Short mmCIF file of C-alpha atoms and ligand atoms in Angstrom, two decimals:
data_model
loop_
_atom_site.label_atom_id
_atom_site.label_comp_id
_atom_site.label_asym_id
_atom_site.label_seq_id
_atom_site.Cartn_x
_atom_site.Cartn_y
_atom_site.Cartn_z
CA UNK A 1178 0.00 0.00 0.00
CA UNK A 1179 1.26 3.50 -0.78
CA UNK A 1180 2.26 5.49 2.32
CA UNK A 1181 -0.21 8.18 3.42
CA UNK A 1182 0.24 11.51 1.75
CA UNK A 1183 1.84 14.04 4.06
CA UNK A 1184 2.69 17.72 3.77
CA UNK A 1185 6.32 16.78 3.14
CA UNK A 1186 5.68 14.08 0.57
CA UNK A 1187 3.09 16.05 -1.38
CA UNK A 1188 5.23 19.19 -1.60
CA UNK A 1189 8.52 17.30 -1.93
CA UNK A 1190 9.93 19.41 0.89
CA UNK A 1191 13.13 17.35 1.27
CA UNK A 1192 13.89 17.76 -2.44
CA UNK A 1193 13.02 21.46 -2.31
CA UNK A 1194 15.28 22.15 0.67
CA UNK A 1195 18.17 20.35 -0.96
CA UNK A 1196 18.17 22.69 -3.95
CA UNK A 1197 19.91 25.72 -2.40
CA UNK A 1198 23.63 25.12 -2.94
CA UNK A 1199 25.86 28.13 -2.35
CA UNK A 1200 29.15 28.24 -4.26
CA UNK A 1201 31.07 30.59 -1.95
CA UNK A 1202 33.38 29.42 0.82
CA UNK A 1203 31.78 29.60 4.23
CA UNK A 1204 29.30 30.04 2.54
CA UNK A 1205 28.88 33.81 2.49
CA UNK A 1206 25.75 34.70 4.49
CA UNK A 1207 23.82 36.49 1.69
CA UNK A 1208 24.26 33.84 -0.99
CA UNK A 1209 21.35 31.81 0.41
CA UNK A 1210 19.04 34.81 0.07
CA UNK A 1211 20.25 35.37 -3.49
CA UNK A 1212 19.56 31.75 -4.45
CA UNK A 1213 16.18 31.57 -2.68
CA UNK A 1214 14.94 34.79 -4.30
CA UNK A 1215 15.86 33.60 -7.76
CA UNK A 1216 14.32 30.18 -7.21
CA UNK A 1217 11.12 31.78 -5.94
CA UNK A 1218 11.05 33.95 -9.08
CA UNK A 1219 11.42 30.89 -11.28
CA UNK A 1220 8.46 29.30 -9.48
CA UNK A 1221 6.37 32.42 -10.00
CA UNK A 1222 7.41 32.50 -13.66
CA UNK A 1223 6.22 28.91 -13.95
CA UNK A 1224 2.88 29.77 -12.37
CA UNK A 1225 2.48 32.88 -14.54
CA UNK A 1226 3.11 30.87 -17.72
CA UNK A 1227 0.54 28.34 -16.55
CA UNK A 1228 -1.99 31.16 -16.06
CA UNK A 1229 -1.14 32.85 -19.40
CA UNK A 1230 -1.78 29.59 -21.23
CA UNK A 1231 -5.12 29.44 -19.45
CA UNK A 1232 -6.07 33.04 -20.30
CA UNK A 1233 -5.32 32.37 -23.94
CA UNK A 1234 -7.53 29.29 -23.92
CA UNK A 1235 -10.28 31.27 -22.16
CA UNK A 1236 -10.14 33.97 -24.86
CA UNK A 1237 -10.34 31.22 -27.48
CA UNK A 1238 -13.43 29.87 -25.69
CA UNK A 1239 -14.95 33.39 -25.43
CA UNK A 1240 -15.05 33.04 -21.65
CA UNK A 1241 -14.39 36.71 -20.90
CA UNK A 1242 -15.46 36.47 -17.27
CA UNK A 1243 -12.88 33.83 -16.37
CA UNK A 1244 -10.26 35.43 -18.59
CA UNK A 1245 -10.59 38.64 -16.62
CA UNK A 1246 -10.56 36.76 -13.34
CA UNK A 1247 -7.35 34.95 -14.37
CA UNK A 1248 -5.73 38.20 -15.50
CA UNK A 1249 -6.43 39.58 -12.03
CA UNK A 1250 -4.64 36.62 -10.50
CA UNK A 1251 -1.65 37.19 -12.80
CA UNK A 1252 -1.56 40.86 -11.80
CA UNK A 1253 -1.59 39.93 -8.13
CA UNK A 1254 1.37 37.62 -8.65
CA UNK A 1255 3.16 40.34 -10.57
CA UNK A 1256 2.72 42.76 -7.67
CA UNK A 1257 4.24 40.20 -5.30
CA UNK A 1258 7.10 39.66 -7.75
CA UNK A 1259 7.85 43.37 -7.89
CA UNK A 1260 7.61 43.66 -4.08
CA UNK A 1261 10.12 40.83 -3.65
CA UNK A 1262 12.84 43.07 -5.03
CA UNK A 1263 12.63 44.99 -1.73
CA UNK A 1264 14.05 41.95 0.02
CA UNK A 1265 17.06 41.70 -2.28
CA UNK A 1266 17.66 45.43 -1.89
CA UNK A 1267 18.52 44.79 1.76
CA UNK A 1268 21.72 43.21 0.38
CA UNK A 1269 24.44 45.84 0.21
CA UNK A 1270 26.97 46.09 -2.65
CA UNK A 1271 29.69 44.68 -0.39
CA UNK A 1272 27.54 41.73 0.63
CA UNK A 1273 26.87 40.96 -3.03
CA UNK A 1274 30.55 41.32 -3.92
CA UNK A 1275 31.39 38.71 -1.28
CA UNK A 1276 30.15 35.97 -3.64
CA UNK A 1277 29.49 37.64 -7.02
CA UNK A 1278 32.56 36.24 -8.76
CA UNK A 1279 31.34 32.73 -7.95
CA UNK A 1280 28.43 33.32 -10.32
CA UNK A 1281 30.92 33.34 -13.23
CA UNK A 1282 28.89 34.06 -16.39
CA UNK A 1283 25.55 33.00 -14.88
CA UNK A 1284 22.93 35.72 -15.32
CA UNK A 1285 19.20 36.46 -15.45
CA UNK A 1286 19.82 36.65 -19.19
CA UNK A 1287 19.73 32.87 -19.09
CA UNK A 1288 16.27 32.61 -17.51
CA UNK A 1289 14.35 30.81 -20.23
CA UNK A 1290 11.09 31.18 -18.32
CA UNK A 1291 11.48 34.98 -18.33
CA UNK A 1292 12.01 34.79 -22.11
CA UNK A 1293 8.97 32.53 -22.36
CA UNK A 1294 6.92 35.19 -20.58
CA UNK A 1295 8.21 37.80 -22.99
CA UNK A 1296 7.35 35.54 -25.93
CA UNK A 1297 3.82 34.91 -24.60
CA UNK A 1298 3.37 38.69 -24.41
CA UNK A 1299 4.69 39.34 -27.92
CA UNK A 1300 8.34 40.15 -27.39
CA UNK A 1301 9.93 37.31 -29.35
CA UNK A 1302 13.41 36.87 -30.74
CA UNK A 1303 15.22 34.00 -32.44
CA UNK A 1304 18.39 35.26 -30.81
CA UNK A 1305 16.94 34.53 -27.34
CA UNK A 1306 16.23 30.90 -28.35
CA UNK A 1307 19.74 30.43 -29.72
CA UNK A 1308 21.20 31.04 -26.24
CA UNK A 1309 19.88 27.65 -25.13
CA UNK A 1310 21.37 24.36 -26.39
CA UNK A 1311 19.41 22.45 -29.04
CA UNK A 1312 17.59 19.55 -27.43
CA UNK A 1313 17.31 21.24 -24.01
CA UNK A 1314 14.00 21.77 -22.21
CA UNK A 1315 14.50 25.53 -22.46
CA UNK A 1316 15.13 25.49 -26.21
CA UNK A 1317 12.06 23.32 -26.88
CA UNK A 1318 9.83 25.47 -24.66
CA UNK A 1319 10.96 28.67 -26.37
CA UNK A 1320 10.53 27.18 -29.86
CA UNK A 1321 6.97 26.22 -28.94
CA UNK A 1322 6.14 29.67 -27.58
CA UNK A 1323 7.80 31.38 -30.52
CA UNK A 1324 5.30 29.74 -32.89
CA UNK A 1325 2.24 30.26 -30.65
CA UNK A 1326 -0.14 33.22 -30.91
CA UNK A 1327 0.58 35.86 -28.28
CA UNK A 1328 -1.91 36.99 -25.64
CA UNK A 1329 -2.60 40.06 -27.82
CA UNK A 1330 -3.38 37.87 -30.85
CA UNK A 1331 -5.79 35.81 -28.75
CA UNK A 1332 -7.42 39.04 -27.53
CA UNK A 1333 -7.85 40.46 -31.05
CA UNK A 1334 -9.40 37.21 -32.27
CA UNK A 1335 -11.73 37.24 -29.27
CA UNK A 1336 -12.74 40.84 -30.13
CA UNK A 1337 -13.45 39.79 -33.70
CA UNK A 1338 -15.80 37.07 -32.42
CA UNK A 1339 -17.37 39.74 -30.17
CA UNK A 1340 -18.35 41.36 -33.53
CA UNK A 1341 -15.67 44.03 -33.69
CA UNK A 1342 -14.29 44.53 -37.19
CA UNK A 1343 -10.68 43.67 -36.46
CA UNK A 1344 -8.91 43.82 -39.85
CA UNK A 1345 -7.96 40.53 -41.48
CA UNK A 1346 -4.34 41.72 -41.64
CA UNK A 1347 -4.31 41.72 -37.82
CA UNK A 1348 -6.13 38.42 -37.41
CA UNK A 1349 -3.71 36.60 -39.69
CA UNK A 1350 -0.57 38.54 -38.83
CA UNK A 1351 2.73 36.73 -38.38
CA UNK A 1352 2.55 35.90 -34.66
CA UNK A 1353 6.35 35.74 -34.42
CA UNK A 1354 6.67 39.40 -35.46
CA UNK A 1355 6.66 42.30 -32.95
CA UNK A 1356 3.27 43.73 -32.00
CA UNK A 1357 2.98 47.05 -33.78
CA UNK A 1358 0.52 49.90 -33.37
CA UNK A 1359 -2.49 49.71 -35.72
CA UNK A 1360 -4.76 52.74 -36.34
CA UNK A 1361 -7.65 50.37 -37.22
CA UNK A 1362 -7.33 48.51 -33.93
CA UNK A 1363 -7.14 51.84 -32.10
CA UNK A 1364 -10.52 52.90 -33.55
CA UNK A 1365 -12.02 49.67 -32.23
CA UNK A 1366 -10.48 50.15 -28.80
CA UNK A 1367 -11.81 53.70 -28.56
CA UNK A 1368 -15.26 52.41 -29.42
CA UNK A 1369 -14.92 49.74 -26.72
CA UNK A 1370 -13.87 52.26 -24.08
CA UNK A 1371 -16.87 54.46 -24.91
CA UNK A 1372 -19.58 51.85 -25.27
CA UNK A 1373 -18.61 48.44 -23.96
CA UNK A 1374 -17.87 48.30 -20.22
CA UNK A 1375 -17.14 44.57 -20.19
CA UNK A 1376 -14.42 44.69 -22.82
CA UNK A 1377 -13.14 48.07 -21.61
CA UNK A 1378 -12.51 46.33 -18.29
CA UNK A 1379 -10.53 43.66 -20.11
CA UNK A 1380 -8.46 46.35 -21.85
CA UNK A 1381 -7.69 47.92 -18.48
CA UNK A 1382 -6.42 44.59 -17.13
CA UNK A 1383 -4.09 44.35 -20.15
CA UNK A 1384 -2.84 47.87 -19.45
CA UNK A 1385 -2.27 46.86 -15.81
CA UNK A 1386 -0.26 43.90 -17.05
CA UNK A 1387 1.80 46.01 -19.45
CA UNK A 1388 2.47 48.60 -16.73
CA UNK A 1389 3.27 45.86 -14.21
CA UNK A 1390 5.93 44.30 -16.43
CA UNK A 1391 7.44 47.74 -17.02
CA UNK A 1392 7.39 48.33 -13.28
CA UNK A 1393 9.33 45.10 -12.72
CA UNK A 1394 11.92 46.16 -15.31
CA UNK A 1395 12.26 49.60 -13.72
CA UNK A 1396 12.63 48.21 -10.20
CA UNK A 1397 15.12 45.58 -11.39
CA UNK A 1398 17.33 48.18 -13.08
CA UNK A 1399 17.24 50.43 -10.00
CA UNK A 1400 18.22 47.48 -7.82
CA UNK A 1401 21.05 46.72 -10.25
CA UNK A 1402 22.23 50.37 -10.15
CA UNK A 1403 22.32 50.44 -6.35
CA UNK A 1404 24.02 47.05 -6.09
CA UNK A 1405 26.64 47.11 -8.86
CA UNK A 1406 26.50 50.69 -10.22
CA UNK A 1407 27.93 50.85 -13.73
CA UNK A 1408 29.72 47.49 -13.61
CA UNK A 1409 29.11 45.11 -16.49
CA UNK A 1410 26.67 42.23 -16.00
CA UNK A 1411 27.84 38.68 -15.34
CA UNK A 1412 25.96 37.77 -18.53
CA UNK A 1413 28.28 40.04 -20.53
CA UNK A 1414 25.96 43.01 -21.16
CA UNK A 1415 26.73 46.62 -20.26
CA UNK A 1416 24.63 46.02 -17.11
CA UNK A 1417 22.30 48.83 -16.02
CA UNK A 1418 22.89 50.71 -19.30
CA UNK A 1419 21.54 47.70 -21.23
CA UNK A 1420 18.65 47.15 -18.83
CA UNK A 1421 17.56 50.79 -19.14
CA UNK A 1422 16.99 50.21 -22.87
CA UNK A 1423 14.33 47.60 -22.01
CA UNK A 1424 12.32 49.88 -19.68
CA UNK A 1425 9.33 51.83 -20.96
CA UNK A 1426 8.63 50.02 -24.24
CA UNK A 1427 4.96 49.00 -24.11
CA UNK A 1428 3.83 45.46 -24.86
CA UNK A 1429 0.49 46.51 -26.33
CA UNK A 1430 1.15 49.88 -28.02
CA UNK A 1431 -2.43 50.44 -29.22
CA UNK A 1432 -3.73 50.49 -25.65
CA UNK A 1433 -1.35 53.36 -24.86
CA UNK A 1434 -1.78 55.26 -28.14
CA UNK A 1435 -5.51 55.70 -27.60
CA UNK A 1436 -5.24 57.31 -24.16
CA UNK A 1437 -4.81 60.83 -25.52
CA UNK A 1438 -7.98 60.46 -27.57
CA UNK A 1439 -10.31 59.23 -24.86
C1 LIG B 910 21.72 41.70 -6.89
C2 LIG B 910 20.74 41.34 -7.67
C3 LIG B 910 20.79 41.41 -9.17
C4 LIG B 910 21.69 41.98 -9.99
C5 LIG B 910 22.95 42.78 -9.61
C6 LIG B 910 21.26 41.74 -11.34
C7 LIG B 910 21.92 42.17 -12.46
C8 LIG B 910 21.51 41.97 -13.76
C9 LIG B 910 22.22 42.45 -14.92
C10 LIG B 910 23.47 43.29 -14.91
C11 LIG B 910 21.53 42.02 -16.00
C12 LIG B 910 21.88 42.27 -17.47
C13 LIG B 910 22.38 41.01 -18.12
C14 LIG B 910 23.81 40.67 -17.76
O1 LIG B 910 24.73 41.20 -18.38
O2 LIG B 910 24.01 39.88 -16.83
C15 LIG B 910 20.38 41.29 -15.52
C16 LIG B 910 19.42 40.72 -16.32
C17 LIG B 910 18.34 40.04 -15.85
N1 LIG B 910 18.04 39.77 -14.54
FE1 LIG B 910 19.02 40.44 -12.93
N2 LIG B 910 20.08 41.05 -11.32
C18 LIG B 910 19.76 40.81 -10.01
C19 LIG B 910 18.65 40.13 -9.54
C20 LIG B 910 17.70 39.55 -10.34
C21 LIG B 910 16.55 38.82 -9.85
C22 LIG B 910 16.16 38.60 -8.39
C23 LIG B 910 15.90 38.37 -10.94
C24 LIG B 910 14.67 37.55 -10.89
C25 LIG B 910 14.49 36.51 -11.65
C26 LIG B 910 16.61 38.81 -12.11
C27 LIG B 910 16.27 38.55 -13.41
C28 LIG B 910 16.90 39.05 -14.51
C29 LIG B 910 16.42 38.85 -15.86
C30 LIG B 910 15.16 38.10 -16.26
C31 LIG B 910 17.32 39.49 -16.70
C32 LIG B 910 17.21 39.62 -18.22
C33 LIG B 910 16.48 40.95 -18.49
C34 LIG B 910 16.41 41.33 -19.96
O3 LIG B 910 17.23 40.89 -20.78
O4 LIG B 910 15.50 42.13 -20.28
N3 LIG B 910 17.69 39.54 -11.71
N4 LIG B 910 20.39 41.27 -14.16
#
C-alpha cells in the first residue's frame, strides 16, 4: 500500500530544501538569500506561464469572465514579484561582492522562463532561443512559444468574435513578429472604451499587465544600479545601461496610443 500523503511528501519538501547550494566558501551569508529569491522567481514565472496559457484558452473559448478573473490573478502575482525586489535590496553592494565572482557568467539573461513570458506577451526573438542548447527543455519550450499566438493575438481574435471589425491583416498577422501599433485597432479600442464596459474592463487589465511588467523592469534596473553601479553584468551586457533600454517600451502599443484620444 502507498504510504499516506503528508505535507512533506506532497510538496517534496526534502527535495526542495536540498536545492539551495551556495558556491562561496563559508558560505557567504547572503548567498542563500540570493539563491532563494531567484528560485522563488522561477516558481512564480512557472505559475504565470501556466496562467497565461489558461487566459489564452479562455479567450479562445470566449469566456471573458474567467479570462478577466485569471488576469487579475496574474496581476496579483506580478505585484508580489515586484515587491520581492525589496528583500534583495537589503543586500548591500559589499555583501553581493562577497560571492558575485562565484556566479561566473551566470545571469538572469539565461532565464528561459522569463524569455517565455516575454514571448507569450509578444516580445519574441530567435536570438533569445539560440542562447539555449538544441535539445534542451528551455530550447524546446521557447521554440513552442515562438510559434504560438501571443496573448494580444488571442485578444484580437476574441474581439473579432465579439463582432468588432478587427482587420484581417491583424487576425492573420505573423505571430512571431513584434506587436505594432495599428490605427484600425485603435478605432475599435476607442469604441470599446466608450460603449462596452465589459471589454473596456478587459483592456484595463491588459494595461495593468503592461504597466506591471514595465514596473518590474524599472525596479530591477534600480536594484542593479544600487548594487553594482555601472559594472558590467555577469551575462556580458553593459549592465544597467543595457537594462535601461528595455524599460518603458509597451507590450500593447495600441492600448497606450488611444489614451490621448479618450
Ligand atoms: C543583486 C541582484 C541582481 C543583480 C545585480 C542583477 C543584475 C543583472 C544584470 C546586470 C543584468 C543584465 C544582463 C547581464 O549582463 O548579466 C540582468 C538581467 C536580468 N536579470 Fe538580474 N540582477 C539581479 C537580480 C535579479 C533577480 C532577483 C531576478 C529575478 C528573476 C533577475 C532577473 C533578470 C532577468 C530576467 C534578466 C534579463 C532581463 C532582460 O534581458 O530584459 N535579476 N540582471
